Coordinates of C-alpha atoms in Angstrom, one line a residue:
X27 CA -128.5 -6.0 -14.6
X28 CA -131.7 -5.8 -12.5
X29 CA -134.1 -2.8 -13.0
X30 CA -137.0 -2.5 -10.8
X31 CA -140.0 0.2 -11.1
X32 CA -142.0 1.6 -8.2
X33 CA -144.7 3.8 -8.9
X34 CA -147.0 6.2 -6.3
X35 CA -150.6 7.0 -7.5
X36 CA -151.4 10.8 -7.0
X37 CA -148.2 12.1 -7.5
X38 CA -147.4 9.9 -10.5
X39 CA -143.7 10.0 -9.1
X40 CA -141.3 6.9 -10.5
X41 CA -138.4 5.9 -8.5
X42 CA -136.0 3.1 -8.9
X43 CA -133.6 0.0 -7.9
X44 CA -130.7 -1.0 -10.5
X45 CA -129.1 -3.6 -9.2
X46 CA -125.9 -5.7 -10.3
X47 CA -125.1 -8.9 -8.4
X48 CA -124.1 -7.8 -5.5
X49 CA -124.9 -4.1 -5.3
X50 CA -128.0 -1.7 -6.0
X51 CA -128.6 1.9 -6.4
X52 CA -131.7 3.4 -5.3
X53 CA -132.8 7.0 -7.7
X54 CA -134.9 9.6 -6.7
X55 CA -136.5 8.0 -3.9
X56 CA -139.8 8.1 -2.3
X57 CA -139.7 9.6 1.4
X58 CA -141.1 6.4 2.9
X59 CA -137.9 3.7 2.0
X60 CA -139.0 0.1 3.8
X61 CA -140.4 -0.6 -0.4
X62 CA -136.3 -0.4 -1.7
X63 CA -134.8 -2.2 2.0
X64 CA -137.5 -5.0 1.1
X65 CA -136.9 -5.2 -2.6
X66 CA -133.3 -5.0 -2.1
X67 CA -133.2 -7.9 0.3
X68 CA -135.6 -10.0 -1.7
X69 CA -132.8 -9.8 -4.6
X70 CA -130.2 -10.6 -2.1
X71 CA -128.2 -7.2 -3.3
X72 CA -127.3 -4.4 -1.0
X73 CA -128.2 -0.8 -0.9
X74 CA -124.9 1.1 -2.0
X75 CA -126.0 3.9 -3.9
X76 CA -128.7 6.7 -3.6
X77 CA -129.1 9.0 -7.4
X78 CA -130.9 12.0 -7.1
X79 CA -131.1 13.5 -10.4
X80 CA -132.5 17.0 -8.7
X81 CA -133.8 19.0 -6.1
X82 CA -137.2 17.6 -6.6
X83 CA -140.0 20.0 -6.2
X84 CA -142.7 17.9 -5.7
X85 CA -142.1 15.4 -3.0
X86 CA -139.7 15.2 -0.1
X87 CA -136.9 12.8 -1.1
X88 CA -136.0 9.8 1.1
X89 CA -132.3 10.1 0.9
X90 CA -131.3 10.3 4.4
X91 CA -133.5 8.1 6.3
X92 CA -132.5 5.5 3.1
X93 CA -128.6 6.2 3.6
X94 CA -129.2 6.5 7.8
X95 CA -130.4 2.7 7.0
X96 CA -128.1 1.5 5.1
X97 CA -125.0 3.6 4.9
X98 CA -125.2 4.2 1.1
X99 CA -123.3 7.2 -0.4
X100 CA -126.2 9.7 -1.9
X101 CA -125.1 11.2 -5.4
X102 CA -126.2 14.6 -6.2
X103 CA -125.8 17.5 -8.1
X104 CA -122.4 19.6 -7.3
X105 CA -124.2 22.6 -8.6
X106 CA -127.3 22.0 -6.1
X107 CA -125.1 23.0 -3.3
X108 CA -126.8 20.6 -1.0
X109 CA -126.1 20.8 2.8
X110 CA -125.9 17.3 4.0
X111 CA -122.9 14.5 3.7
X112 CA -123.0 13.2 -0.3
X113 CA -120.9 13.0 -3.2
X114 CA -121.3 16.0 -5.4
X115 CA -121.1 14.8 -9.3
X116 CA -121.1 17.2 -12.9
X117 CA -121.2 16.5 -15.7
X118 CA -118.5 13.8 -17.1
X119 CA -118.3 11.8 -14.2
X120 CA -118.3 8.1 -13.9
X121 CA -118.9 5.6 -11.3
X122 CA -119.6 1.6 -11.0
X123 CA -121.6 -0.3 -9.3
X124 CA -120.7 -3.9 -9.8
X125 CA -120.7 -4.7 -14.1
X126 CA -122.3 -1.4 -14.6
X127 CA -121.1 2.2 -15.7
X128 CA -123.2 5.0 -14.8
X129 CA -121.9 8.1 -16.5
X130 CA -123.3 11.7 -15.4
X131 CA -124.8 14.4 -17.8
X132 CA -125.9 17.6 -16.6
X133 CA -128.9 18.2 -18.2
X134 CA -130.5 21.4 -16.5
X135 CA -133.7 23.1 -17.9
X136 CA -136.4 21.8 -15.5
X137 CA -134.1 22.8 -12.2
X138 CA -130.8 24.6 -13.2
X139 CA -128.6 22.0 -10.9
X140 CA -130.2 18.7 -12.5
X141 CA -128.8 15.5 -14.0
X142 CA -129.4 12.3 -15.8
X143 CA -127.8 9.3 -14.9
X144 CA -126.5 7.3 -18.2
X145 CA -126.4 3.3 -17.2
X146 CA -124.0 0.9 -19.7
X147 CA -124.1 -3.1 -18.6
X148 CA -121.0 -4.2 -19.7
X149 CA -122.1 -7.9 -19.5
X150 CA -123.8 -6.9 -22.5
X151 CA -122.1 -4.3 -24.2
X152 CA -120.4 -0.8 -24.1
X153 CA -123.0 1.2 -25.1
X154 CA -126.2 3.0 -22.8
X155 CA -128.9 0.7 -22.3
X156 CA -130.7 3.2 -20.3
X157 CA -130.8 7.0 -19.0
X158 CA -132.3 7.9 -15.7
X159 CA -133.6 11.9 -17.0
X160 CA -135.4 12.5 -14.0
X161 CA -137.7 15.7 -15.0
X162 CA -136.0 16.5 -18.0
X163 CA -137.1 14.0 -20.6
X164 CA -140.8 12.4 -20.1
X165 CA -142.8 10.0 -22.0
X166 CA -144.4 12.1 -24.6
X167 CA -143.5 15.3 -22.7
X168 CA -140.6 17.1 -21.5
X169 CA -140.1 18.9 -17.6
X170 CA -141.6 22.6 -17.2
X171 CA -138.5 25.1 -16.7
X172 CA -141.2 27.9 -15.0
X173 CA -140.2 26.5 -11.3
X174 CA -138.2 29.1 -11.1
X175 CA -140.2 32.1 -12.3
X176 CA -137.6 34.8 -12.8
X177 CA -135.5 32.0 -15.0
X178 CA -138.2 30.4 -16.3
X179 CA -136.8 31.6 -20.2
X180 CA -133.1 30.8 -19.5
X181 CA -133.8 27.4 -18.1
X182 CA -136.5 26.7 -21.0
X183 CA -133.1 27.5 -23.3
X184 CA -130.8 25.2 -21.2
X185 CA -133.6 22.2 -21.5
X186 CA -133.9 22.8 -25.2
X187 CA -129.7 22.2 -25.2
X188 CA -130.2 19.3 -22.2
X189 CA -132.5 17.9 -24.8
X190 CA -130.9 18.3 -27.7
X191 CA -127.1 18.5 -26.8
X192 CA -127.0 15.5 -24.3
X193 CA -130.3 13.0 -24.2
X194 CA -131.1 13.4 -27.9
X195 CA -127.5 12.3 -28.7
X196 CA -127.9 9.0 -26.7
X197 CA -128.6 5.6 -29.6
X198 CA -132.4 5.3 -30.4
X199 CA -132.3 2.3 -28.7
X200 CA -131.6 3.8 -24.9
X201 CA -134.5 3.3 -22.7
X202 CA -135.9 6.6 -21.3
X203 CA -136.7 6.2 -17.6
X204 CA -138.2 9.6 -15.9
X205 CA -139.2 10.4 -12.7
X206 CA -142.7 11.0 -13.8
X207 CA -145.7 9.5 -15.1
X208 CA -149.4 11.2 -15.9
X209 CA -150.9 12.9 -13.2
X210 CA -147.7 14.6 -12.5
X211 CA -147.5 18.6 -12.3
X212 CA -143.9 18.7 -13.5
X213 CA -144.7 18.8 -17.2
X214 CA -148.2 19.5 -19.5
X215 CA -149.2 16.0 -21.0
X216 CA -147.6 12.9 -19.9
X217 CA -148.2 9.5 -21.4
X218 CA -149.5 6.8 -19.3
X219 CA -146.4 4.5 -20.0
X220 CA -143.2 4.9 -17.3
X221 CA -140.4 4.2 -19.9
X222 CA -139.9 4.5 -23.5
X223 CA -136.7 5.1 -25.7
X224 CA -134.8 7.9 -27.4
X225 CA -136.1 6.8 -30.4
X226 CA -139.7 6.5 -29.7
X227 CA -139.5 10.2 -28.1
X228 CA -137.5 11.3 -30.9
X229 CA -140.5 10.9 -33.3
X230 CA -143.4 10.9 -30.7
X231 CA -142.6 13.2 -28.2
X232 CA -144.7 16.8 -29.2
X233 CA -142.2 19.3 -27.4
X234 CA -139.1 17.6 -29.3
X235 CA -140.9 17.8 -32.4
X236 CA -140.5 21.8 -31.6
X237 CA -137.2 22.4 -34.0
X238 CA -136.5 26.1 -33.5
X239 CA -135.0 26.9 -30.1
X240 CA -137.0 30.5 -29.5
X241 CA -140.3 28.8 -30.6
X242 CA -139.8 25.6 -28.3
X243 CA -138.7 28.4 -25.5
X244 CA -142.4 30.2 -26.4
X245 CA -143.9 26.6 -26.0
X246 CA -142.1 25.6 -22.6
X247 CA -143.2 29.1 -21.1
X248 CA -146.8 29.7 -22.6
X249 CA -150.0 28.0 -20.7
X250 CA -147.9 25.9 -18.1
X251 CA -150.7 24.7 -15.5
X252 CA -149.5 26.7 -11.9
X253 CA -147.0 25.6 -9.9
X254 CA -148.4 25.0 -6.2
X255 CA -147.0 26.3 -3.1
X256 CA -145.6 23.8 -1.9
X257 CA -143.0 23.2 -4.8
X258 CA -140.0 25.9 -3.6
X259 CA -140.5 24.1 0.1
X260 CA -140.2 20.8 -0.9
X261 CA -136.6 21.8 -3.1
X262 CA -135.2 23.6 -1.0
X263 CA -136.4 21.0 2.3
X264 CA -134.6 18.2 -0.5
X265 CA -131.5 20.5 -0.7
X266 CA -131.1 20.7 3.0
X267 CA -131.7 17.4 3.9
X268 CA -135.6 15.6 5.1
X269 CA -135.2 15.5 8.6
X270 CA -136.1 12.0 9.8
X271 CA -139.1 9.9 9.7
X272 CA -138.7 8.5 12.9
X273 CA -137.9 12.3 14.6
X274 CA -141.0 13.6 13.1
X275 CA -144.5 13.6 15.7
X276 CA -146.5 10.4 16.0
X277 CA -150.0 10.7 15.1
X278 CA -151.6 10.3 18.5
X279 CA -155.1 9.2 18.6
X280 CA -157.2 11.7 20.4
X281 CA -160.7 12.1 22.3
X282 CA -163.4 14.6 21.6
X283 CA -162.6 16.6 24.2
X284 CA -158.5 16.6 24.0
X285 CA -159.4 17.4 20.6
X286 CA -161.0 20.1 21.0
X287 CA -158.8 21.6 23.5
X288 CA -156.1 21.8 20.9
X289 CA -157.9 23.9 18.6
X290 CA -157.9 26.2 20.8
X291 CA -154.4 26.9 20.0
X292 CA -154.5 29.6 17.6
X293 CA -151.2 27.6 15.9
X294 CA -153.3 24.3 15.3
X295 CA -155.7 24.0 12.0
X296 CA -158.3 21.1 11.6
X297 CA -158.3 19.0 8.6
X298 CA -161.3 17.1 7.7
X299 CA -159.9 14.0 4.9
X300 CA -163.5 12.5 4.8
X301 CA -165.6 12.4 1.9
X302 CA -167.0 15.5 0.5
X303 CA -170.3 13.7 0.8
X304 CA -169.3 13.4 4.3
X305 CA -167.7 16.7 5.1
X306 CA -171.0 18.3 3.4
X307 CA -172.9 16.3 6.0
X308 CA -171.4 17.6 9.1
X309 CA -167.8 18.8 10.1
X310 CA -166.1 21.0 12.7
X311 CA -166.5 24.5 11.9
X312 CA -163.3 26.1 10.5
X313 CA -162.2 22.5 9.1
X314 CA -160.0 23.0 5.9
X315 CA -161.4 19.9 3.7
X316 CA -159.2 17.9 1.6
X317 CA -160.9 15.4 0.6
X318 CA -158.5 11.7 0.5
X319 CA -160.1 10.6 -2.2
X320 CA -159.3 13.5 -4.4
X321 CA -155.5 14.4 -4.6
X322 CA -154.8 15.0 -1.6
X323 CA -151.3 15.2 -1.4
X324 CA -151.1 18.2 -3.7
X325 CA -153.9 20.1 -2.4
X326 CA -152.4 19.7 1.5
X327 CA -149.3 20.9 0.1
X328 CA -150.3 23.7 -2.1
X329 CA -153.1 25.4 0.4
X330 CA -152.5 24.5 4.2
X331 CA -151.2 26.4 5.8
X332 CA -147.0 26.0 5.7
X333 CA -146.5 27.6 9.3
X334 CA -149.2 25.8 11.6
X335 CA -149.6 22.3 13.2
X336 CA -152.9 20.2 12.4
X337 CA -155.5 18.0 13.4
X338 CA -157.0 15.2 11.4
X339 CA -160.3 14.5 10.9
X340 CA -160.4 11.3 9.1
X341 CA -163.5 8.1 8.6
X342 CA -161.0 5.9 9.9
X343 CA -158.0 5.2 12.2
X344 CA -156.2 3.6 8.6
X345 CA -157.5 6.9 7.0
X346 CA -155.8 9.1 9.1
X347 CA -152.9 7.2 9.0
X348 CA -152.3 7.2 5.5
X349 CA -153.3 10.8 5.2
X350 CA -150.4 11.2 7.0
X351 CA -148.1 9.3 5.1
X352 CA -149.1 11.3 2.1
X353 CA -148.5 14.5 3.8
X354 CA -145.0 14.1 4.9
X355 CA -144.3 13.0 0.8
X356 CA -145.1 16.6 0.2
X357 CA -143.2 17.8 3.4
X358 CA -146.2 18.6 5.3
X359 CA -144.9 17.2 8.8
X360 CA -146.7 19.1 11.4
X361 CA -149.7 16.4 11.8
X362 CA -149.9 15.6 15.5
X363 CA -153.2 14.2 15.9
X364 CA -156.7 12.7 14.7
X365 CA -160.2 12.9 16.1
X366 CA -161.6 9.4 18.2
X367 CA -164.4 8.0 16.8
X368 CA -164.4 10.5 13.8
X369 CA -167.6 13.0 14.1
X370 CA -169.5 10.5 15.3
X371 CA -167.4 10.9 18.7
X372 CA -167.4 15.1 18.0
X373 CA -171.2 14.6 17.6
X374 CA -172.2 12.8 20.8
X375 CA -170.0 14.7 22.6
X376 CA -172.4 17.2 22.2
X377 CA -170.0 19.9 20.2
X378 CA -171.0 22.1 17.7
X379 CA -171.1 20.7 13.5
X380 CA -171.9 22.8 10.6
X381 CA -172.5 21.4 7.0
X382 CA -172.4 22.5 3.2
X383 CA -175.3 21.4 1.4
X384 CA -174.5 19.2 -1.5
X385 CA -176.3 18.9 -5.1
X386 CA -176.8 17.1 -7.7
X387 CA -176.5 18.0 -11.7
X388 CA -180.0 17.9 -11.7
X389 CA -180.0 20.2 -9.3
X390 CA -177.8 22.7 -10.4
X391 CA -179.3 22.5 -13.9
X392 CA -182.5 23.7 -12.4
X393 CA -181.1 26.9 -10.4
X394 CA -181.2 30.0 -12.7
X395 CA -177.3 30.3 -12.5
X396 CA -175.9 33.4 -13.3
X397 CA -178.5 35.7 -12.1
X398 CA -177.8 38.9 -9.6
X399 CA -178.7 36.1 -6.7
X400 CA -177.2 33.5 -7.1
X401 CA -173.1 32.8 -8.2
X402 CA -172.0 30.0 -10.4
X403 CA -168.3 29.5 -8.9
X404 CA -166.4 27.4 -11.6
X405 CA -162.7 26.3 -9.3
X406 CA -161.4 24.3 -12.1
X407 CA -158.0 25.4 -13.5
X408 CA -158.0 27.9 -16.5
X409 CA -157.3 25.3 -19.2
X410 CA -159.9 23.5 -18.1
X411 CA -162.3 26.3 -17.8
X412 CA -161.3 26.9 -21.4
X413 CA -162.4 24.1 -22.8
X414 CA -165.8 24.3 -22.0
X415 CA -168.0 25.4 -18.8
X416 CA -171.2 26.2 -17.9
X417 CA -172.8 29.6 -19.0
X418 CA -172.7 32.3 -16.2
X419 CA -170.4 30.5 -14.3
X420 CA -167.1 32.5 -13.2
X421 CA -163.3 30.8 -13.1
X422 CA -161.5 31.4 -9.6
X423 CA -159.1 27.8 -9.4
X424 CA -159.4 26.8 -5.9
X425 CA -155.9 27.7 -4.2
X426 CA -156.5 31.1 -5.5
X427 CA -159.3 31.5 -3.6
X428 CA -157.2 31.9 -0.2
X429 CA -156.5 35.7 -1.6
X430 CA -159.6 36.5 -4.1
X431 CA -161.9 35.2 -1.5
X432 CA -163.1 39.1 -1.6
X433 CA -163.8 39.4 -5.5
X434 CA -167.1 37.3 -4.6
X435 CA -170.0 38.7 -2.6
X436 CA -170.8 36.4 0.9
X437 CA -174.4 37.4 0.7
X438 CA -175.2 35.6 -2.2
X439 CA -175.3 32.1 -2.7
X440 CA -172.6 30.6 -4.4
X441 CA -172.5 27.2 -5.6
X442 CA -169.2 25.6 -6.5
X443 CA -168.4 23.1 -9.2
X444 CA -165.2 21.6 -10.1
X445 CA -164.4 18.0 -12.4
X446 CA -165.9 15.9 -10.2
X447 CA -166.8 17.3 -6.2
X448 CA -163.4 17.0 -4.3
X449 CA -162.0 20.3 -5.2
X450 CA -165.1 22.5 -5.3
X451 CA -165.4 20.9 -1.3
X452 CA -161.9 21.9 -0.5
X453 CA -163.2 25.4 -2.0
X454 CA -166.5 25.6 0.4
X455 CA -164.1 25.2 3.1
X456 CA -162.3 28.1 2.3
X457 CA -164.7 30.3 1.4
X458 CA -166.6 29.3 4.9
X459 CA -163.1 30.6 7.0
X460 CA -164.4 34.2 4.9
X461 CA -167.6 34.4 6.5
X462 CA -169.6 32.7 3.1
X463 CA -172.7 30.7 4.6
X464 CA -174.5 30.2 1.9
X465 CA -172.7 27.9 -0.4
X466 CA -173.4 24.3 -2.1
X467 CA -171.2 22.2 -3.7
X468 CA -172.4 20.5 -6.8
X469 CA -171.4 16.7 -6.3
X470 CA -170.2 14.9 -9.3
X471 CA -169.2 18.2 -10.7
X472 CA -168.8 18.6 -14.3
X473 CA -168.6 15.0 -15.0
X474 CA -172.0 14.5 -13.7
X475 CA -173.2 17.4 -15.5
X476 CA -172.1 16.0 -18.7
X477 CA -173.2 12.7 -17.7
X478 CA -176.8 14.2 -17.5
X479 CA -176.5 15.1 -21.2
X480 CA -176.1 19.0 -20.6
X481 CA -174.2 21.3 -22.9
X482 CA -171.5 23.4 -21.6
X483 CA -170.3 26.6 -23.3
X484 CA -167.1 27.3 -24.5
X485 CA -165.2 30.5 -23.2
X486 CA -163.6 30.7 -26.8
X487 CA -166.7 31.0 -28.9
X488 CA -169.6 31.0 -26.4
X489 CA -171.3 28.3 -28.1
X490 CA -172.6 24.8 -26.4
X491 CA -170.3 21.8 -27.8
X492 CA -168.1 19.0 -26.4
X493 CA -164.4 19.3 -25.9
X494 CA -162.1 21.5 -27.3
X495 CA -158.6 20.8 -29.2
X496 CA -156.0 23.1 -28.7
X497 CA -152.5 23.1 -30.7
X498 CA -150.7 23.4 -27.7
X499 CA -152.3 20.8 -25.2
X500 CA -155.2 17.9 -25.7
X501 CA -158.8 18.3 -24.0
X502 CA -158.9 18.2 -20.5
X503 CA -160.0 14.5 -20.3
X504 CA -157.5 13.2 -22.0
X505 CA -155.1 15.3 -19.7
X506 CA -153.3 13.3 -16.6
X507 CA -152.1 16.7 -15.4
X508 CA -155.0 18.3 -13.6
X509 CA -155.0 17.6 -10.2
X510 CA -158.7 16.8 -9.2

């Protein structure tokens, strides 16, 4: 038995081959497939078998461009109801593929169709070597069950019994291999490590530690970082079937003036992927900014716009390209174009730029935040604002600030401060659309700050100190889960 690991940064999403001699399964596949056609044929085995373990909610699936390729079967939940050709499986079923037994366990709690995969090589034995748990079972953590708001108690009940019930029973020995790693959305606090066994998670794993079914439902519902937008599109895109890579726009290079000809289609958006030292500098007015650096592909999918076509802005033809790539993981597919020559082409051509005015920690130490002029706009996530923040400042997370734009006042300036600079950018671009002018984004963001040796206050206490340890969750450095 073969078992290769493929890993994509940002995301932290894990996807897999198992192979036997001859055959292969692919599960929970990445959107873009040449990796698992080139892996497969550098092991001399052939692509049979695509697993999807759920609707994922985070990432468009490759499924069928992978089974369009290669004419493997794709394997999903009966219960997901899922509109394209596959072979629907529930719990009990078996299937082989070559010396190997994969037997199916429905294990719902994270998403109420989803399943783990239980693998046996019978060259070495008759018991599980390994479990595919997709969301439900994570190193150190387990899958959030609030996808589904209005279930969000009846699923956390249904993973507690997934857990419990079905994985938990598994031999300590049984390597765990989820979908995702840190830096993933679908759970609270990851571990770094992309397998582990039932044993080790057993003992180590905080939520299973959680004995008592209505306390571990409490846990599972309480203080869950937000789920983005984009998380119902991409399940239900997953359930209907991606369409195609290859029947999706190319990403046309285009001049100054073509460029700025589409805007003026009221269905068209800009997005500037540069630098936020860069955007700051000069950009198109009305650009959205994500900057690539950051996490760009859950900020594009959490705040564009789902319903209008777009216009990249990127530092460099490779840039723009794998923006793009990156945005059709998270099922943003309208992309049709990117700007020649970057702004330096928009500048000569004599078109208008606007900027945002970036700062240092220095800086911001030195203006008298807080006061009736001046607005300390803290776009960090809750937790994180929590655990410690600067006096004065006020907590709006930046997707939120597409609607409660209006709670803040566009005469005043407002300066913006997030971990590091990339999402306190994306904020200034937002708030700009709203008519605010006056705005600066504090580069480095609260990192630098720290770094300069200033205090922050805690929310909790209002007193100056470092990091603060919660029962439920560890400080916000240690945490892989923030999207920055």
């Amino acid at each position: 038995m073969l078992l290769k690991h493929f890993f994509i940064e940002k995301i932290a999403h894990s996807s897999y081959l198992l192979a036997g001699s001859r055959s292969c399964a692919i599960i929970d596949p990445r959107r873009d497939i040449d990796i698992y056609i080139e892996a497969a044929d550098a092991h001399g085995v052939e692509i049979t078998h695509i697993l999807e373990t759920h609707l994922h909610a985070d990432f468009i699936s490759g499924h069928m461009d992978l089974a369009a390729q290669t004419g493997a079967k794709i394997y999903v939940p009966k219960s997901g109801k899922c509109a394209f050709d596959h072979v629907a499986v529930s719990d009990g079923d078996t299937f082989e593929i070559d010396d190997i037994l994969i037997k199916v366990l429905e294990t719902p709690g994270h998403t109420p169709e989803h399943l783990s995969y239980v693998v046996i090589d019978r060259t070495r034995g008759d018991e599980p070597a390994g479990v595919f748990c997709g969301d439900t079972m994570f190193v150190g953590d387990v899958g959030r069950p609030d996808l589904f708001p209005d279930m969000a108690t009846e699923l956390a009940g249904k993973l507690y019994d997934s857990l419990h019930d079905k994985l938990l029973k598994l031999p300590d020995f049984c390597e765990v291999w989820p979908c995702h790693g840190a830096g993933s959305l679908c759970g609270r606090a990851m571990g770094a490590k992309w397998r582990s066994t039932i044993g080790y998670e057993r003992r180590y794993n905080s939520a299973l530690q959680i004995i008592e079914k209505v306390d571990f439902i409490e846990s599972l519902t309480t203080d869950m970082p937000p789920a983005p937008d984009h998380f119902s599109l991409c399940s239900d895109i997953n359930r209907q079937g991606p369409a195609r890579i290859g029947d999706l726009p190319s990403l046309s290079r285009m001049s100054p003036a073509g460029f700025r000809k589409a805007m003026a289609d009221d269905d068209v958006i800009v997005l500037d992927v540069r630098s936020y030292e860069g955007f700051g500098s000069h950009h198109i007015p009305g650009a959205w900014h994500i900057d690539y650096n950051g996490n760009f592909p859950t900020f594009a999918g959490w705040t564009l716009p789902p319903d209008k076509k777009i216009l990249l802005v990127a530092s460099t033809v490779e840039e723009a390209h794998n923006a793009n790539v990156w945005a059709r993981r998270v099922g943003v597919d309208r992309i049709f174009g990117h700007l020649e020559k970057s702004m330096f082409g928009w500048a000569t051509s004599g078109f208008k730029t606007t900027s945002v005015r970036q700062i240092s920690a220095e800086d911001l130490h030195n203006y008298a935040c807080g006061s009736e002029e001046i607005v300390l706009l803290d776009v960090r996530s809750p937790i994180e604002f929590a655990d410690n923040h600067i006096g004065g400042a006020i907590n709006i997370p930046t997707p939120e600030l597409r609607t409660r734009f209006d709670e803040l006042d566009p005469s005043k300036k407002t300066i913006l401060i997030c971990s590091t600079g990339h999402r306190s950018s994306l904020g200034t671009s937002i708030l700009k659309m709203h008519g605010f002018e006056d705005l600066l984004n504090v580069a480095g963001g609260m990192k630098g700050y720290s770094a300069a040796g200033h205090t922050r206050v805690c929310r909790v206490c209002a007193n100056p100190h470092g990091s603060r340890y919660y029962e439920n969750y560890v400080p916000v450095q240690d945490k892989k889960d923030q999207p920055e």
